[in-house]
mmCIF file of C-alpha atoms in Angstrom:
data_model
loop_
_atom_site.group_PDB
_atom_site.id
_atom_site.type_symbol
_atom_site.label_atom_id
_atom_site.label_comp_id
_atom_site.label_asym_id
_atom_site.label_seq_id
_atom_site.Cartn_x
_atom_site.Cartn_y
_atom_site.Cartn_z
ATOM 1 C CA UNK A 1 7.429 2.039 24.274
ATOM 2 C CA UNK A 2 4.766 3.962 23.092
ATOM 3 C CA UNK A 3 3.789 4.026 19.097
ATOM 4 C CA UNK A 4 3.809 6.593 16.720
ATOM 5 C CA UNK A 5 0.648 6.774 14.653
ATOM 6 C CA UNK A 6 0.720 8.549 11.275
ATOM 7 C CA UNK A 7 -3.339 8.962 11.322
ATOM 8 C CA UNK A 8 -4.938 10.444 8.306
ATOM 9 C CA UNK A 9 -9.145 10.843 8.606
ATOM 10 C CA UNK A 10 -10.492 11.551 5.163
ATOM 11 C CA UNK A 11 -6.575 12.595 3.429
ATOM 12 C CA UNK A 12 -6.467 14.657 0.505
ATOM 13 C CA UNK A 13 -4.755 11.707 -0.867
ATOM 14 C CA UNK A 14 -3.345 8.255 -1.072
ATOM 15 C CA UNK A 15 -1.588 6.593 -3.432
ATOM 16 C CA UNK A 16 1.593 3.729 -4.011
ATOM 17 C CA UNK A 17 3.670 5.501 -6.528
ATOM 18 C CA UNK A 18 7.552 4.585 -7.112
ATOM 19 C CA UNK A 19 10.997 6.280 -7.750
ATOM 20 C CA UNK A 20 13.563 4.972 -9.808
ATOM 21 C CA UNK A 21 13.874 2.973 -12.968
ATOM 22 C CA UNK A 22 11.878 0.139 -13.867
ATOM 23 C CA UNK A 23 13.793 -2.877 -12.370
ATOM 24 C CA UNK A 24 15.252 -0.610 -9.847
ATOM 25 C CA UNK A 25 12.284 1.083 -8.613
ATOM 26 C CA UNK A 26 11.032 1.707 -4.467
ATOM 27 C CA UNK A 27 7.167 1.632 -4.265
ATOM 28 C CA UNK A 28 5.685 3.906 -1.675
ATOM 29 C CA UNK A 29 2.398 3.794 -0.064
ATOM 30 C CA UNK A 30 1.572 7.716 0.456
ATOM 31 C CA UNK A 31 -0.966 9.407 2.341
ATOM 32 C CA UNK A 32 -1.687 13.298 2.679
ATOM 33 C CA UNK A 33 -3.505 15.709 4.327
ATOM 34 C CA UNK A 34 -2.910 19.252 3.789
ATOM 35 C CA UNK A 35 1.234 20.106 4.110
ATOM 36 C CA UNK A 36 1.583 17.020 5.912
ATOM 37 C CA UNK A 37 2.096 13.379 4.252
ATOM 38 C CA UNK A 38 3.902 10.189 5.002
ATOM 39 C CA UNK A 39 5.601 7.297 2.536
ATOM 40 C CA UNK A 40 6.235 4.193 3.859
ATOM 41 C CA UNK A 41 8.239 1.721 1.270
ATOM 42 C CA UNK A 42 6.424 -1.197 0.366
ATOM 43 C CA UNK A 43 7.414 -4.315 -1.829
ATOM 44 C CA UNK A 44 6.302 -4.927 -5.295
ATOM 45 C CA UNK A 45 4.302 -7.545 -4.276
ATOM 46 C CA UNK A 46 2.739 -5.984 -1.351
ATOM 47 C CA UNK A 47 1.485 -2.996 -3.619
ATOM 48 C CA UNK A 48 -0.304 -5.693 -6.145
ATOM 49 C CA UNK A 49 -1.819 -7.727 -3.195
ATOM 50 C CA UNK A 50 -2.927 -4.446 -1.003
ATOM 51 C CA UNK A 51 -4.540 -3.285 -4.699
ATOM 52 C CA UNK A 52 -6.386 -7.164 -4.934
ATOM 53 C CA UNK A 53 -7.688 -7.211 -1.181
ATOM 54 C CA UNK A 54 -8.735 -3.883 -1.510
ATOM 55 C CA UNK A 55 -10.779 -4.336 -4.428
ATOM 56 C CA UNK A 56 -12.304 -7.499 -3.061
ATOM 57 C CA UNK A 57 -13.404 -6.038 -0.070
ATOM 58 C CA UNK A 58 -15.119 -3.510 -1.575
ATOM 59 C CA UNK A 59 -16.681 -5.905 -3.822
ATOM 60 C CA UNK A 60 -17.924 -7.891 -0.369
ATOM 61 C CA UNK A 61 -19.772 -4.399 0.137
ATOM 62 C CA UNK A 62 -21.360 -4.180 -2.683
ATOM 63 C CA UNK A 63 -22.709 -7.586 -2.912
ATOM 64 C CA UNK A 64 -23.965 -7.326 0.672
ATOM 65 C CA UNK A 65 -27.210 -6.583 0.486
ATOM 66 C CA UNK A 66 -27.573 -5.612 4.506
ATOM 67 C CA UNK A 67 -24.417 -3.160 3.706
ATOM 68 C CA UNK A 68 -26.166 0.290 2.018
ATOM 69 C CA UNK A 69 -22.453 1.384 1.162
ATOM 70 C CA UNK A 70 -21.650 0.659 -2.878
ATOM 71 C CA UNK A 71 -19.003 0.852 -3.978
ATOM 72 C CA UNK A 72 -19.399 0.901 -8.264
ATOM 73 C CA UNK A 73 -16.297 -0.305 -10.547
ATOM 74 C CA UNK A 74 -16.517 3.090 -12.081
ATOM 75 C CA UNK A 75 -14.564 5.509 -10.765
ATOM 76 C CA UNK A 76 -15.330 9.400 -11.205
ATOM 77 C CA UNK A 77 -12.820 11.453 -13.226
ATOM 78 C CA UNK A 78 -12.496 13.452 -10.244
ATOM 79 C CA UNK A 79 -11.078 10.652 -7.746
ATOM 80 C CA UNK A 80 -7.924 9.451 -10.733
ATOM 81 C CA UNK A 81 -4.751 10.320 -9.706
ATOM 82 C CA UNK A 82 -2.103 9.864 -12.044
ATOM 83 C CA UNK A 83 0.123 12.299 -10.400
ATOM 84 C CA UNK A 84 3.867 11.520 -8.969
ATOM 85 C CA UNK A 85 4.317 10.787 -5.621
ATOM 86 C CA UNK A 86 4.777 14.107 -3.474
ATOM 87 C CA UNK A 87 8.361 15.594 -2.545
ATOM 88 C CA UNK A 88 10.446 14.854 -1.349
ATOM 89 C CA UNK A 89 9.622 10.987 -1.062
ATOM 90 C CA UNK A 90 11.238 10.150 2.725
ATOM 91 C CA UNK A 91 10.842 6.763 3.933
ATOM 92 C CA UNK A 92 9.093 6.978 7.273
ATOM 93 C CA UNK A 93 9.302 2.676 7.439
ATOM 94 C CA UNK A 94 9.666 -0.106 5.273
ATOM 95 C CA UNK A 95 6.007 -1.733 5.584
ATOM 96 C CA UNK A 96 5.806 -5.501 6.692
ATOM 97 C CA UNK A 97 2.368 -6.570 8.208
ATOM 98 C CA UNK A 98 -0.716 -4.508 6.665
ATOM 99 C CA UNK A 99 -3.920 -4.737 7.599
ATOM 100 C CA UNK A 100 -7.290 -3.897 5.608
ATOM 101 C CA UNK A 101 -11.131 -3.162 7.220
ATOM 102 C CA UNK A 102 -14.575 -1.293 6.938
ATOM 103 C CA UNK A 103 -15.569 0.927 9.632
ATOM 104 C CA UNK A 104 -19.289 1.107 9.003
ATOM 105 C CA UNK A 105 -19.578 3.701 11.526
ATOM 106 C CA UNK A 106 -18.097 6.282 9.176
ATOM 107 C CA UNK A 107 -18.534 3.876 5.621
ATOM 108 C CA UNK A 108 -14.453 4.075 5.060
ATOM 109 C CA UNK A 109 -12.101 1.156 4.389
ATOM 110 C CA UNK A 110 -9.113 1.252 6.851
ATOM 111 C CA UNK A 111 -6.069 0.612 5.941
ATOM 112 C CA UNK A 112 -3.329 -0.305 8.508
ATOM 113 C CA UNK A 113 0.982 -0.745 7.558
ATOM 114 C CA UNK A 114 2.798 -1.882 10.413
ATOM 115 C CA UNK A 115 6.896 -1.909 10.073
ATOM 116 C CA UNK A 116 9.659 -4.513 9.253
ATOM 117 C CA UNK A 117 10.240 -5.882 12.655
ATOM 118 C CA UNK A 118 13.962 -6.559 13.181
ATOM 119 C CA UNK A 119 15.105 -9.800 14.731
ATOM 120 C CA UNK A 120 15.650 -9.466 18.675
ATOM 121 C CA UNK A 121 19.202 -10.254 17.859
ATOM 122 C CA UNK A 122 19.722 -7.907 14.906
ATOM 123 C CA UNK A 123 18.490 -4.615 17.074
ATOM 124 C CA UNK A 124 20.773 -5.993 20.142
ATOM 125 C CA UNK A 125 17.338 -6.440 22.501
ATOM 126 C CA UNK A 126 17.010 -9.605 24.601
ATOM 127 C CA UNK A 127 13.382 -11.315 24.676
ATOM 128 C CA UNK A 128 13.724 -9.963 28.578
ATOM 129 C CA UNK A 129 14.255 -7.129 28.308
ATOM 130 C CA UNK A 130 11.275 -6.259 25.381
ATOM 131 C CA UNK A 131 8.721 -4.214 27.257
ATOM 132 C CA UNK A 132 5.512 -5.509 24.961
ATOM 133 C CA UNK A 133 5.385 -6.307 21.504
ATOM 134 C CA UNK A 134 3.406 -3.016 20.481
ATOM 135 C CA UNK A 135 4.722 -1.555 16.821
ATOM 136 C CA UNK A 136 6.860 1.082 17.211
ATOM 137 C CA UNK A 137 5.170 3.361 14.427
ATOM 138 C CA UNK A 138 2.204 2.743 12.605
ATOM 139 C CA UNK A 139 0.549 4.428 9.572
ATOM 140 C CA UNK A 140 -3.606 4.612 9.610
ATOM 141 C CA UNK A 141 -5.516 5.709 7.077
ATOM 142 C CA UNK A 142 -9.290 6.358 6.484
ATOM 143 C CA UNK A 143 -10.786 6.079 3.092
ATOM 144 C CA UNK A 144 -14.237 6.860 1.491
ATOM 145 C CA UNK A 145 -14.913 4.063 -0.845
ATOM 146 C CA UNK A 146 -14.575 5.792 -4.321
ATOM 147 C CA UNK A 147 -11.221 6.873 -3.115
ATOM 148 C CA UNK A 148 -10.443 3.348 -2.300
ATOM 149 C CA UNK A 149 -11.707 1.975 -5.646
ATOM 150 C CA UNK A 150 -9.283 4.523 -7.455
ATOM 151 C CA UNK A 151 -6.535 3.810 -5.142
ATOM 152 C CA UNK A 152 -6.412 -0.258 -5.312
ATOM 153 C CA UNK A 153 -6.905 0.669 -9.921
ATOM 154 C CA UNK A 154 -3.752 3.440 -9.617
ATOM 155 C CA UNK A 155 -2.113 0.832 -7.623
ATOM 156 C CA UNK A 156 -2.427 -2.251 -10.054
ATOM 157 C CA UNK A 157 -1.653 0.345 -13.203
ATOM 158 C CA UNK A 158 2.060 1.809 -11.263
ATOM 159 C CA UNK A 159 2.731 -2.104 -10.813
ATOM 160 C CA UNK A 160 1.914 -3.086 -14.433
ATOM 161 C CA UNK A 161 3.811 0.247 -15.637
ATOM 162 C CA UNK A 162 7.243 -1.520 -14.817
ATOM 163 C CA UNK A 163 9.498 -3.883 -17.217
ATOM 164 C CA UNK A 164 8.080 -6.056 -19.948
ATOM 165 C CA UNK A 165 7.520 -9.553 -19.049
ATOM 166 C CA UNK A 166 8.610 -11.910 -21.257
ATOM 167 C CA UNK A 167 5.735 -14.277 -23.004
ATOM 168 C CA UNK A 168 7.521 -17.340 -22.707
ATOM 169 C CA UNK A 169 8.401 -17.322 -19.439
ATOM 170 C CA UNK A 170 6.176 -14.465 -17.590
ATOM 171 C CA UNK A 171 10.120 -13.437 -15.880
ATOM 172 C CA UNK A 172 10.608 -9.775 -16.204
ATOM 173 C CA UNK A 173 13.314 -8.667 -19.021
ATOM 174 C CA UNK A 174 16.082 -6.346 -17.946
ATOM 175 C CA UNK A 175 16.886 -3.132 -19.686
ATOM 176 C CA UNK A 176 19.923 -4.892 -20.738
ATOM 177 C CA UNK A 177 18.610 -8.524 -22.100
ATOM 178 C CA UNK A 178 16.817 -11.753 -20.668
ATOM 179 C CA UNK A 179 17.363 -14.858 -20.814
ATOM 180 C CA UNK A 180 14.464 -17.063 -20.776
ATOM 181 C CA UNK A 181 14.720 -20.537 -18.958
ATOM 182 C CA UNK A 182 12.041 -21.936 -21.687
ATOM 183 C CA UNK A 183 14.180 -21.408 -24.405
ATOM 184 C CA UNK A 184 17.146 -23.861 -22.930
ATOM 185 C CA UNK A 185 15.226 -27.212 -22.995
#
């Protein structure tokens, strides 16, 4: 089986963004270039980890004093993106295994999202009869490192923008009430 790559060299832009209501919401990882873009879903947690490890990798570059790539905290009014996610938002495939790296060839982070593998049982394939264990889509995108540092602080502020949490307990509260564990002892 051969796998489909979604490849974007220097997009116009990427970004995790969600739809729905907080508590309810789908976070998307979404790259463009030109007309063409691709969402893949991603978890909450996934979106808050990819923003961390993105972060601290650029942070790596900086401090590497071989590396002549810095990549400064501050990020240029030009490179924030506090726009929705472009329409309409299709799910191309629900992320599992991602993958960060620096290409020093062309000083951009990489970023690799591989899909949800189903179960050989669930997608009705016996281990013979599996050809290799190749992805069967895969989205790759290239990233200049200001673009990265505004990605990974969009990212963190679209996780932070959902439901209160609550201060005893640090659980989110639902639109309609919460009932805090602390608060039964």
């Amino acid at each position: 089986m051969r796998t489909l790559v979604h490849e974007y060299d220097w997009p116009d832009r990427v970004v995790v963004g969600t739809v729905g209501r907080p508590g309810e919401r789908t976070f998307y990882l979404q790259a463009r270039a030109g007309a063409r873009f691709t969402s893949v879903a991603l978890e909450k947690e996934q979106s808050f980890l990819l923003a961390d490890k993105m972060d601290e990798l650029l942070d790596e570059l900086t401090a590497d004093e071989d590396n002549p790539v810095n990549a400064p905290t501050e990020i240029p009014v030009e490179l924030v993106d506090d726009d929705p996610l472009d329409q309409p938002v299709e799910e191309q495939f629900r992320a599992g295994a991602m993958r960060l790296a620096w290409d020093p060839r062309t000083a951009q982070v990489v970023l690799e999202a591989f899909p949800v593998e189903l179960s050989r049982e669930d997608d009705g394939i016996a281990p013979e009869d599996e050809e290799d264990d190749e992805p069967s889509e895969v989205l790759l995108i290239r990233i200049p490192v200001g673009t990265a540092r505004a990605f990974a602080q969009r990212t963190r502020k679209v996780v932070h923008s959902g439901r209160p949490l609550c201060p005893l307990c640090g659980q989110p509260v639902s639109p309609d009430g919460h009932v805090c564990d602390l608060t039964e002892e």
